[in-house]
mmCIF file of C-alpha atoms in Angstrom:
data_model
loop_
_atom_site.group_PDB
_atom_site.id
_atom_site.type_symbol
_atom_site.label_atom_id
_atom_site.label_comp_id
_atom_site.label_asym_id
_atom_site.label_seq_id
_atom_site.Cartn_x
_atom_site.Cartn_y
_atom_site.Cartn_z
ATOM 1 C CA MET A 1 -32.107 20.121 -3.200
ATOM 2 C CA PRO A 2 -33.968 16.918 -2.469
ATOM 3 C CA ALA A 3 -33.048 15.816 1.056
ATOM 4 C CA ASP A 4 -32.137 12.270 0.003
ATOM 5 C CA TRP A 5 -29.435 13.643 -2.350
ATOM 6 C CA SER A 6 -27.443 15.202 0.494
ATOM 7 C CA ARG A 7 -27.896 12.370 3.012
ATOM 8 C CA PRO A 8 -25.925 9.123 2.643
ATOM 9 C CA VAL A 9 -28.026 6.260 1.249
ATOM 10 C CA ASP A 10 -27.540 2.482 1.383
ATOM 11 C CA VAL A 11 -25.834 1.529 -1.894
ATOM 12 C CA ASP A 12 -26.510 -2.220 -1.498
ATOM 13 C CA ARG A 13 -30.244 -1.647 -1.158
ATOM 14 C CA LEU A 14 -30.321 0.690 -4.178
ATOM 15 C CA ALA A 15 -28.200 -1.691 -6.296
ATOM 16 C CA ASP A 16 -30.345 -4.728 -5.399
ATOM 17 C CA ALA A 17 -33.518 -2.834 -6.323
ATOM 18 C CA GLY A 18 -32.000 -1.409 -9.552
ATOM 19 C CA GLU A 19 -33.074 2.046 -8.397
ATOM 20 C CA ILE A 20 -32.995 5.053 -10.667
ATOM 21 C CA ARG A 21 -32.726 8.467 -9.015
ATOM 22 C CA GLU A 22 -33.067 11.714 -10.926
ATOM 23 C CA THR A 23 -33.128 15.383 -9.905
ATOM 24 C CA ASP A 24 -31.959 18.904 -10.671
ATOM 25 C CA LEU A 25 -29.292 20.046 -8.215
ATOM 26 C CA PRO A 26 -28.660 23.781 -7.740
ATOM 27 C CA LEU A 27 -25.003 24.516 -8.556
ATOM 28 C CA ALA A 28 -24.800 26.665 -5.410
ATOM 29 C CA ASP A 29 -25.453 23.504 -3.323
ATOM 30 C CA LEU A 30 -22.333 21.702 -4.587
ATOM 31 C CA PRO A 31 -19.645 22.804 -2.100
ATOM 32 C CA ARG A 32 -16.612 21.292 -3.846
ATOM 33 C CA LEU A 33 -17.624 22.701 -7.243
ATOM 34 C CA VAL A 34 -18.538 26.243 -6.136
ATOM 35 C CA PRO A 35 -14.908 27.527 -5.859
ATOM 36 C CA ALA A 36 -14.316 26.651 -9.534
ATOM 37 C CA LEU A 37 -17.392 28.579 -10.706
ATOM 38 C CA ALA A 38 -17.655 32.201 -11.817
ATOM 39 C CA SER A 39 -21.428 31.912 -11.450
ATOM 40 C CA THR A 40 -23.408 29.609 -9.165
ATOM 41 C CA GLU A 41 -26.676 30.269 -10.963
ATOM 42 C CA GLY A 42 -28.364 27.327 -12.593
ATOM 43 C CA THR A 43 -28.772 23.635 -11.947
ATOM 44 C CA ALA A 44 -27.238 20.340 -12.924
ATOM 45 C CA HIS A 45 -29.586 17.631 -14.131
ATOM 46 C CA CYS A 46 -28.438 14.372 -12.526
ATOM 47 C CA ARG A 47 -29.495 10.776 -13.091
ATOM 48 C CA ILE A 48 -28.021 7.817 -11.233
ATOM 49 C CA VAL A 49 -28.845 4.232 -12.171
ATOM 50 C CA PHE A 50 -27.851 1.612 -9.617
ATOM 51 C CA SER A 51 -27.059 -2.004 -10.446
ATOM 52 C CA ARG A 52 -24.993 -4.909 -9.242
ATOM 53 C CA GLU A 53 -22.229 -6.570 -11.252
ATOM 54 C CA ARG A 54 -20.050 -9.429 -10.041
ATOM 55 C CA GLY A 55 -21.696 -9.039 -6.654
ATOM 56 C CA GLN A 56 -20.503 -5.435 -6.367
ATOM 57 C CA PRO A 57 -22.796 -2.360 -6.299
ATOM 58 C CA MET A 58 -22.317 -0.055 -9.276
ATOM 59 C CA ALA A 59 -23.734 3.304 -10.324
ATOM 60 C CA GLU A 60 -24.055 4.889 -13.729
ATOM 61 C CA VAL A 61 -23.859 8.628 -13.109
ATOM 62 C CA ALA A 62 -25.142 11.039 -15.766
ATOM 63 C CA VAL A 63 -24.880 14.814 -15.389
ATOM 64 C CA GLU A 64 -25.948 17.625 -17.650
ATOM 65 C CA ALA A 65 -25.190 21.250 -16.812
ATOM 66 C CA ARG A 66 -23.972 24.564 -18.111
ATOM 67 C CA LEU A 67 -21.127 25.709 -15.887
ATOM 68 C CA GLY A 68 -19.944 29.314 -15.724
ATOM 69 C CA LEU A 69 -16.189 29.160 -15.166
ATOM 70 C CA ARG A 70 -13.556 31.932 -15.108
ATOM 71 C CA CYS A 71 -11.299 32.123 -18.178
ATOM 72 C CA GLN A 72 -7.715 32.069 -16.962
ATOM 73 C CA ARG A 73 -6.583 34.202 -19.910
ATOM 74 C CA CYS A 74 -8.973 37.155 -19.626
ATOM 75 C CA LEU A 75 -10.803 36.415 -16.327
ATOM 76 C CA LYS A 76 -14.188 36.817 -18.029
ATOM 77 C CA PRO A 77 -16.812 34.071 -17.737
ATOM 78 C CA VAL A 78 -16.483 31.118 -20.075
ATOM 79 C CA TRP A 79 -19.367 28.662 -20.368
ATOM 80 C CA LEU A 80 -18.827 24.925 -20.381
ATOM 81 C CA ALA A 81 -21.597 22.565 -21.455
ATOM 82 C CA VAL A 82 -21.316 19.285 -19.553
ATOM 83 C CA ASP A 83 -23.158 16.170 -20.702
ATOM 84 C CA ASP A 84 -21.245 13.226 -19.235
ATOM 85 C CA VAL A 85 -22.006 9.665 -18.215
ATOM 86 C CA SER A 86 -19.691 7.327 -16.344
ATOM 87 C CA LYS A 87 -19.867 4.141 -14.325
ATOM 88 C CA VAL A 88 -18.337 3.758 -10.875
ATOM 89 C CA TRP A 89 -17.937 0.829 -8.525
ATOM 90 C CA LEU A 90 -19.374 1.591 -5.100
ATOM 91 C CA VAL A 91 -16.697 0.042 -2.914
ATOM 92 C CA THR A 92 -17.290 -0.578 0.769
ATOM 93 C CA ASP A 93 -13.981 -2.385 1.297
ATOM 94 C CA PRO A 94 -11.010 -0.529 -0.275
ATOM 95 C CA GLU A 95 -9.019 -3.781 -0.487
ATOM 96 C CA ARG A 96 -11.613 -5.170 -2.921
ATOM 97 C CA ALA A 97 -11.031 -2.291 -5.345
ATOM 98 C CA ASP A 98 -8.007 -4.062 -6.839
ATOM 99 C CA GLU A 99 -10.179 -7.078 -7.765
ATOM 100 C CA LEU A 100 -12.610 -5.007 -9.856
ATOM 101 C CA ASP A 101 -12.559 -4.093 -13.561
ATOM 102 C CA PRO A 102 -9.755 -1.505 -13.890
ATOM 103 C CA GLY A 103 -11.660 0.339 -16.640
ATOM 104 C CA ILE A 104 -14.257 1.509 -14.117
ATOM 105 C CA GLU A 105 -13.290 3.856 -11.305
ATOM 106 C CA PRO A 106 -13.966 2.731 -7.743
ATOM 107 C CA THR A 107 -15.652 5.177 -5.378
ATOM 108 C CA LEU A 108 -15.479 4.619 -1.656
ATOM 109 C CA ALA A 109 -18.856 4.204 0.034
ATOM 110 C CA PRO A 110 -17.936 4.066 3.739
ATOM 111 C CA GLU A 111 -20.113 1.609 5.650
ATOM 112 C CA GLY A 112 -21.998 0.971 2.378
ATOM 113 C CA ARG A 113 -23.408 4.488 2.253
ATOM 114 C CA ILE A 114 -22.843 7.508 0.017
ATOM 115 C CA ALA A 115 -24.575 10.827 -0.690
ATOM 116 C CA LEU A 116 -25.975 10.942 -4.222
ATOM 117 C CA ARG A 117 -24.983 14.605 -4.416
ATOM 118 C CA ASP A 118 -21.333 13.551 -3.970
ATOM 119 C CA LEU A 119 -21.543 11.162 -6.929
ATOM 120 C CA ALA A 120 -23.030 13.846 -9.176
ATOM 121 C CA GLU A 121 -20.634 16.533 -7.961
ATOM 122 C CA GLU A 122 -17.622 14.296 -8.596
ATOM 123 C CA GLU A 123 -18.731 13.796 -12.193
ATOM 124 C CA LEU A 124 -19.066 17.564 -12.672
ATOM 125 C CA LEU A 125 -15.643 18.189 -11.107
ATOM 126 C CA LEU A 126 -14.078 15.717 -13.526
ATOM 127 C CA ALA A 127 -15.546 17.692 -16.441
ATOM 128 C CA VAL A 128 -14.004 21.021 -15.343
ATOM 129 C CA PRO A 129 -10.756 21.691 -17.225
ATOM 130 C CA LEU A 130 -7.621 22.312 -15.188
ATOM 131 C CA VAL A 131 -7.227 25.720 -16.860
ATOM 132 C CA PRO A 132 -10.579 27.008 -18.120
ATOM 133 C CA ARG A 133 -10.296 29.398 -21.058
ATOM 134 C CA HIS A 134 -12.124 30.563 -24.150
ATOM 135 C CA GLU A 135 -11.621 28.518 -27.312
ATOM 136 C CA GLY A 136 -10.020 31.329 -29.293
ATOM 137 C CA GLU A 137 -7.931 34.236 -28.119
ATOM 138 C CA THR A 138 -10.252 36.628 -29.981
ATOM 139 C CA GLN A 139 -12.911 35.962 -27.338
ATOM 140 C CA CYS A 140 -10.397 37.104 -24.727
ATOM 141 C CA ALA A 141 -9.680 40.412 -26.478
ATOM 142 C CA PRO A 142 -10.016 43.335 -24.078
ATOM 143 C CA THR A 143 -13.051 45.581 -24.298
ATOM 144 C CA GLU A 144 -12.478 49.141 -25.599
ATOM 145 C CA GLU A 145 -12.546 50.406 -22.016
ATOM 146 C CA GLN A 146 -9.952 47.835 -20.882
ATOM 147 C CA ALA A 147 -7.729 48.676 -23.874
ATOM 148 C CA ALA A 148 -7.901 52.407 -23.035
ATOM 149 C CA ASP A 149 -7.015 51.635 -19.397
ATOM 150 C CA ARG A 150 -4.003 49.599 -20.508
ATOM 151 C CA GLU A 151 -2.760 52.452 -22.726
ATOM 152 C CA GLN A 152 -2.879 54.807 -19.752
ATOM 153 C CA GLU A 153 -0.983 52.470 -17.464
ATOM 154 C CA VAL A 154 2.512 53.651 -16.639
ATOM 155 C CA VAL A 155 5.100 51.122 -17.641
ATOM 156 C CA GLN A 156 7.468 50.557 -14.766
ATOM 157 C CA ARG A 157 11.017 49.577 -15.575
ATOM 158 C CA PRO A 158 12.755 49.183 -12.221
ATOM 159 C CA PHE A 159 16.230 48.621 -13.711
ATOM 160 C CA ALA A 160 16.073 51.338 -16.388
ATOM 161 C CA GLY A 161 18.177 53.782 -14.345
ATOM 162 C CA LEU A 162 20.917 51.291 -13.497
ATOM 163 C CA GLY A 163 22.858 51.952 -16.706
ATOM 164 C CA GLU A 164 23.030 55.676 -15.978
ATOM 165 C CA LEU A 165 24.061 55.030 -12.354
ATOM 166 C CA ASP A 166 26.785 52.695 -13.575
ATOM 167 C CA ARG A 167 28.158 55.357 -15.984
ATOM 168 C CA LYS A 168 28.148 58.022 -13.221
ATOM 169 C CA SER A 169 29.868 55.626 -10.859
ATOM 170 C CA THR A 170 32.516 54.825 -13.452
ATOM 171 C CA ARG A 171 33.170 58.564 -14.093
ATOM 172 C CA LEU A 172 33.433 59.284 -10.374
ATOM 173 C CA ASN A 173 35.809 56.382 -9.813
ATOM 174 C CA SER A 174 38.031 57.396 -12.746
ATOM 175 C CA SER A 175 38.165 61.065 -11.611
ATOM 176 C CA HIS A 176 38.983 59.913 -8.057
ATOM 177 C CA VAL A 177 41.807 57.755 -9.377
ATOM 178 C CA SER A 178 43.107 60.662 -11.490
ATOM 179 C CA GLU A 179 43.077 63.026 -8.491
ATOM 180 C CA SER A 180 44.978 60.590 -6.288
ATOM 181 C CA ARG A 181 47.771 60.306 -8.866
ATOM 182 C CA MET A 182 48.320 64.059 -9.141
ATOM 183 C CA PRO A 183 51.631 65.271 -7.626
#
């Protein structure tokens, strides 16, 4: 990963210059995204365009990637194509966030600095569904081997014997009552 993408940079300087930064980030180098991935192979193409609006630094963050996630239905990999662009305010003073356009999300840039990797990673995290899964259930159908394994599984019914125990208990109690009434 380019060193300047992991180190915090001065957002005011980049916004004033109208800088454009572009790189391919390895998915394995995105620490907040990695736990959501089934595969860390591949890269995310990232492009960040800095500008200034109403005196406030702003960034347009574009990411393009193919993310390997884990389907929560079948636990097999499901691939998500991400091609997203969004604008964010780069806020150095959290109290100013309320004064900005509410249609654009504010992102805190402590002391006027932020790591470009964090901006790109946040955009990718927003694209990941809460519950990743294949589009259709047919893609989640078990393989022949998995189906055979399921057929061989023993079905456990922990309460199946309770009915029989209850009948035995009732018979024992009724015979005990009958014996105690005998002269």
